[in-house]
mmCIF file of C-alpha atoms in Angstrom:
data_model
loop_
_atom_site.group_PDB
_atom_site.id
_atom_site.type_symbol
_atom_site.label_atom_id
_atom_site.label_comp_id
_atom_site.label_asym_id
_atom_site.label_seq_id
_atom_site.Cartn_x
_atom_site.Cartn_y
_atom_site.Cartn_z
ATOM 1 C CA MET A 1 38.638 -6.860 -34.213
ATOM 2 C CA GLN A 2 37.885 -9.025 -37.175
ATOM 3 C CA LEU A 3 37.647 -12.354 -34.897
ATOM 4 C CA LEU A 4 35.158 -10.522 -32.385
ATOM 5 C CA ALA A 5 33.194 -9.412 -35.354
ATOM 6 C CA PHE A 6 33.084 -12.966 -36.652
ATOM 7 C CA PHE A 7 32.504 -14.448 -33.390
ATOM 8 C CA THR A 8 29.242 -11.520 -33.163
ATOM 9 C CA SER A 9 27.876 -12.704 -36.699
ATOM 10 C CA VAL A 10 27.866 -16.566 -35.781
ATOM 11 C CA LEU A 11 26.382 -15.632 -32.542
ATOM 12 C CA VAL A 12 23.415 -13.792 -34.298
ATOM 13 C CA ALA A 13 23.068 -16.252 -37.100
ATOM 14 C CA VAL A 14 22.537 -19.107 -34.436
ATOM 15 C CA ALA A 15 19.975 -16.614 -32.277
ATOM 16 C CA CYS A 16 18.249 -16.265 -35.216
ATOM 17 C CA LEU A 17 17.864 -19.838 -36.280
ATOM 18 C CA LEU A 18 16.891 -20.762 -32.672
ATOM 19 C CA ALA A 19 14.524 -17.978 -32.576
ATOM 20 C CA MET A 20 12.713 -19.477 -36.017
ATOM 21 C CA GLU A 21 13.201 -22.994 -34.291
ATOM 22 C CA GLN A 22 15.407 -24.041 -36.874
ATOM 23 C CA LEU A 23 17.756 -26.029 -34.698
ATOM 24 C CA PRO A 24 16.146 -29.636 -33.849
ATOM 25 C CA GLY A 25 15.659 -30.715 -30.143
ATOM 26 C CA VAL A 26 15.622 -26.963 -28.730
ATOM 27 C CA THR A 27 12.736 -26.594 -27.083
ATOM 28 C CA GLY A 28 11.721 -25.836 -23.523
ATOM 29 C CA VAL A 29 13.311 -27.348 -20.712
ATOM 30 C CA GLN A 30 11.299 -28.618 -17.493
ATOM 31 C CA ILE A 31 13.281 -27.667 -14.614
ATOM 32 C CA ARG A 32 12.358 -28.841 -11.119
ATOM 33 C CA ARG A 33 13.381 -26.172 -8.491
ATOM 34 C CA ASN A 34 12.311 -26.456 -4.618
ATOM 35 C CA GLY A 35 9.753 -29.440 -5.546
ATOM 36 C CA LYS A 36 8.147 -27.083 -8.280
ATOM 37 C CA THR A 37 8.438 -27.768 -11.755
ATOM 38 C CA CYS A 38 8.840 -24.774 -14.379
ATOM 39 C CA GLN A 39 9.058 -24.609 -17.946
ATOM 40 C CA GLU A 40 12.623 -22.633 -19.382
ATOM 41 C CA TYR A 41 13.008 -21.738 -23.368
ATOM 42 C CA PRO A 42 16.011 -20.342 -24.916
ATOM 43 C CA VAL A 43 16.450 -16.698 -24.608
ATOM 44 C CA GLU A 44 15.510 -16.022 -28.407
ATOM 45 C CA LYS A 45 11.977 -17.598 -27.666
ATOM 46 C CA ARG A 46 11.656 -15.599 -24.330
ATOM 47 C CA GLU A 47 12.283 -12.509 -26.262
ATOM 48 C CA GLU A 48 9.924 -13.463 -29.040
ATOM 49 C CA ILE A 49 6.903 -13.796 -26.071
ATOM 50 C CA ALA A 50 7.916 -10.855 -24.305
ATOM 51 C CA ASN A 51 6.435 -7.214 -25.507
ATOM 52 C CA VAL A 52 9.194 -5.280 -23.222
ATOM 53 C CA VAL A 53 12.800 -6.255 -22.819
ATOM 54 C CA ILE A 54 15.037 -4.142 -20.395
ATOM 55 C CA SER A 55 18.163 -3.997 -18.724
ATOM 56 C CA GLY A 56 17.502 -2.479 -15.182
ATOM 57 C CA TYR A 57 18.911 -1.712 -11.567
ATOM 58 C CA ILE A 58 16.927 -3.178 -8.899
ATOM 59 C CA HIS A 59 16.184 -0.618 -6.327
ATOM 60 C CA ARG A 60 13.430 -1.944 -4.026
ATOM 61 C CA ILE A 61 11.588 -5.173 -3.160
ATOM 62 C CA MET A 62 7.620 -4.552 -2.127
ATOM 63 C CA ARG A 63 6.517 -7.851 -0.617
ATOM 64 C CA LYS A 64 2.901 -8.614 -0.817
ATOM 65 C CA PRO A 65 1.121 -9.990 2.398
ATOM 66 C CA ARG A 66 -0.167 -13.663 2.441
ATOM 67 C CA THR A 67 1.607 -14.649 -1.173
ATOM 68 C CA ILE A 68 5.055 -15.726 -2.317
ATOM 69 C CA MET A 69 4.826 -13.085 -5.006
ATOM 70 C CA TYR A 70 6.563 -9.477 -4.998
ATOM 71 C CA ASP A 71 7.066 -6.224 -6.918
ATOM 72 C CA CYS A 72 10.053 -4.427 -7.710
ATOM 73 C CA ASP A 73 11.403 -1.194 -8.227
ATOM 74 C CA ILE A 74 13.744 -1.302 -11.309
ATOM 75 C CA GLU A 75 15.851 1.665 -12.964
ATOM 76 C CA VAL A 76 15.875 1.276 -16.489
ATOM 77 C CA VAL A 77 19.447 1.217 -17.899
ATOM 78 C CA ARG A 78 18.661 0.017 -21.510
ATOM 79 C CA VAL A 79 15.672 -0.469 -23.484
ATOM 80 C CA PHE A 80 16.325 -3.370 -26.063
ATOM 81 C CA LYS A 81 12.512 -3.890 -27.029
ATOM 82 C CA GLY A 82 9.126 -2.275 -26.469
ATOM 83 C CA SER A 83 10.053 1.472 -25.540
ATOM 84 C CA GLU A 84 6.554 2.415 -26.769
ATOM 85 C CA ALA A 85 4.871 -0.231 -24.723
ATOM 86 C CA LEU A 86 7.138 0.731 -21.858
ATOM 87 C CA TYR A 87 6.623 4.621 -21.979
ATOM 88 C CA SER A 88 3.002 4.705 -22.449
ATOM 89 C CA ASN A 89 0.036 3.752 -20.134
ATOM 90 C CA VAL A 90 2.125 2.152 -17.715
ATOM 91 C CA VAL A 91 0.626 1.505 -14.093
ATOM 92 C CA PRO A 92 1.843 2.806 -12.121
ATOM 93 C CA PRO A 93 3.311 5.858 -13.751
ATOM 94 C CA MET A 94 6.889 5.945 -14.333
ATOM 95 C CA ASP A 95 9.085 7.953 -11.914
ATOM 96 C CA GLY A 96 11.734 9.231 -13.965
ATOM 97 C CA ASN A 97 13.537 6.331 -15.153
ATOM 98 C CA THR A 98 12.058 3.800 -12.630
ATOM 99 C CA ILE A 99 9.277 1.379 -13.225
ATOM 100 C CA GLN A 100 7.705 -1.417 -11.098
ATOM 101 C CA ILE A 101 7.719 -4.838 -12.269
ATOM 102 C CA GLY A 102 5.657 -7.617 -10.621
ATOM 103 C CA GLY A 103 5.622 -11.358 -11.055
ATOM 104 C CA PHE A 104 8.558 -12.001 -9.020
ATOM 105 C CA GLY A 105 8.282 -15.182 -6.776
ATOM 106 C CA ASP A 106 5.874 -16.774 -9.377
ATOM 107 C CA PRO A 107 6.686 -20.480 -9.119
ATOM 108 C CA ALA A 108 6.041 -20.964 -12.905
ATOM 109 C CA ILE A 109 8.819 -18.947 -13.708
ATOM 110 C CA CYS A 110 12.111 -20.740 -12.824
ATOM 111 C CA ASP A 111 14.938 -17.967 -11.846
ATOM 112 C CA ASN A 112 13.239 -14.752 -10.391
ATOM 113 C CA ALA A 113 14.638 -14.254 -7.263
ATOM 114 C CA VAL A 114 16.611 -10.663 -6.816
ATOM 115 C CA THR A 115 17.910 -8.396 -4.498
ATOM 116 C CA PRO A 116 18.198 -4.905 -4.322
ATOM 117 C CA GLY A 117 21.424 -3.438 -6.144
ATOM 118 C CA GLU A 118 21.588 -6.136 -8.881
ATOM 119 C CA THR A 119 21.306 -5.365 -12.529
ATOM 120 C CA ARG A 120 19.477 -7.650 -14.721
ATOM 121 C CA ILE A 121 18.054 -8.163 -17.852
ATOM 122 C CA PHE A 122 14.146 -8.428 -17.730
ATOM 123 C CA MET A 123 11.538 -9.450 -19.907
ATOM 124 C CA MET A 124 7.871 -8.909 -19.190
ATOM 125 C CA ASN A 125 4.431 -7.988 -20.829
ATOM 126 C CA LYS A 126 1.669 -5.489 -19.461
ATOM 127 C CA ASN A 127 -1.554 -7.217 -17.817
ATOM 128 C CA GLY A 128 -4.845 -6.357 -18.376
ATOM 129 C CA ASN A 129 -4.522 -3.636 -15.841
ATOM 130 C CA GLY A 130 -1.429 -1.984 -17.367
ATOM 131 C CA HIS A 131 1.298 -3.400 -14.842
ATOM 132 C CA LEU A 132 4.306 -4.696 -15.983
ATOM 133 C CA MET A 133 4.705 -8.553 -15.233
ATOM 134 C CA LEU A 134 7.569 -10.635 -15.237
ATOM 135 C CA ASN A 135 7.008 -13.320 -18.007
ATOM 136 C CA SER A 136 10.283 -15.214 -18.056
ATOM 137 C CA SER A 137 13.594 -15.776 -15.937
ATOM 138 C CA VAL A 138 15.721 -12.647 -14.838
ATOM 139 C CA ILE A 139 18.873 -13.190 -16.814
ATOM 140 C CA ARG A 140 22.265 -12.310 -15.404
ATOM 141 C CA ILE A 141 24.428 -9.224 -16.965
ATOM 142 C CA THR A 142 27.294 -10.925 -18.788
ATOM 143 C CA LEU A 143 28.914 -9.694 -22.295
ATOM 144 C CA ASN A 144 27.318 -13.027 -23.829
ATOM 145 C CA ASN A 145 24.017 -12.342 -22.354
ATOM 146 C CA LEU A 146 23.762 -8.943 -23.662
ATOM 147 C CA VAL A 147 24.866 -9.625 -27.186
ATOM 148 C CA GLN A 148 22.597 -12.702 -26.998
ATOM 149 C CA ALA A 149 19.453 -10.389 -26.086
ATOM 150 C CA GLU A 150 20.375 -7.648 -28.403
ATOM 151 C CA ALA A 151 20.995 -10.315 -31.341
ATOM 152 C CA ALA A 152 17.439 -11.690 -30.584
ATOM 153 C CA VAL A 153 15.611 -8.276 -30.405
ATOM 154 C CA PHE A 154 17.475 -6.434 -33.190
ATOM 155 C CA VAL A 155 18.279 -8.885 -36.215
ATOM 156 C CA CYS A 156 15.453 -11.486 -35.296
ATOM 157 C CA ASP A 157 12.726 -8.806 -35.195
ATOM 158 C CA GLY A 158 13.881 -7.641 -38.480
ATOM 159 C CA VAL A 159 15.988 -4.300 -37.235
ATOM 160 C CA ASP A 160 19.725 -4.205 -37.999
ATOM 161 C CA PRO A 161 21.615 -2.855 -34.788
ATOM 162 C CA ALA A 162 24.464 -1.337 -37.073
ATOM 163 C CA GLY A 163 21.741 1.219 -38.632
#
């Protein structure tokens, strides 16, 4: 148990250093997918940019005509950051614990392809109309990714997750 606590504290320290850009050479990475180039940043930097960070279950995909972009209905499993922004003035209004997120299929976002039934971590902002829009790649749910997301949000934003 002490070993797990040690590794968690090391991971938190590294996450904070990355978020504060104190590790040299850790910047955005140019990724080329399907002939298009997109910019990918470390999770900590992407969390800083996002106003809302959640984990959620993908219920439904709604394709838009004549465009590669699409929206998804997401059931919120856990809110890491931005619960106030998430629950106030969201367009369309939340139905229970389900929200609608746009921006999927955007070529500027490296990894944003999802299918119904998946659970992912989403980082997003509200656009001028109050719609929640994906602003970086979706993240697979793994223990390491959950610890990283929580560390980046809670510790680096000045809130201790232990209390």
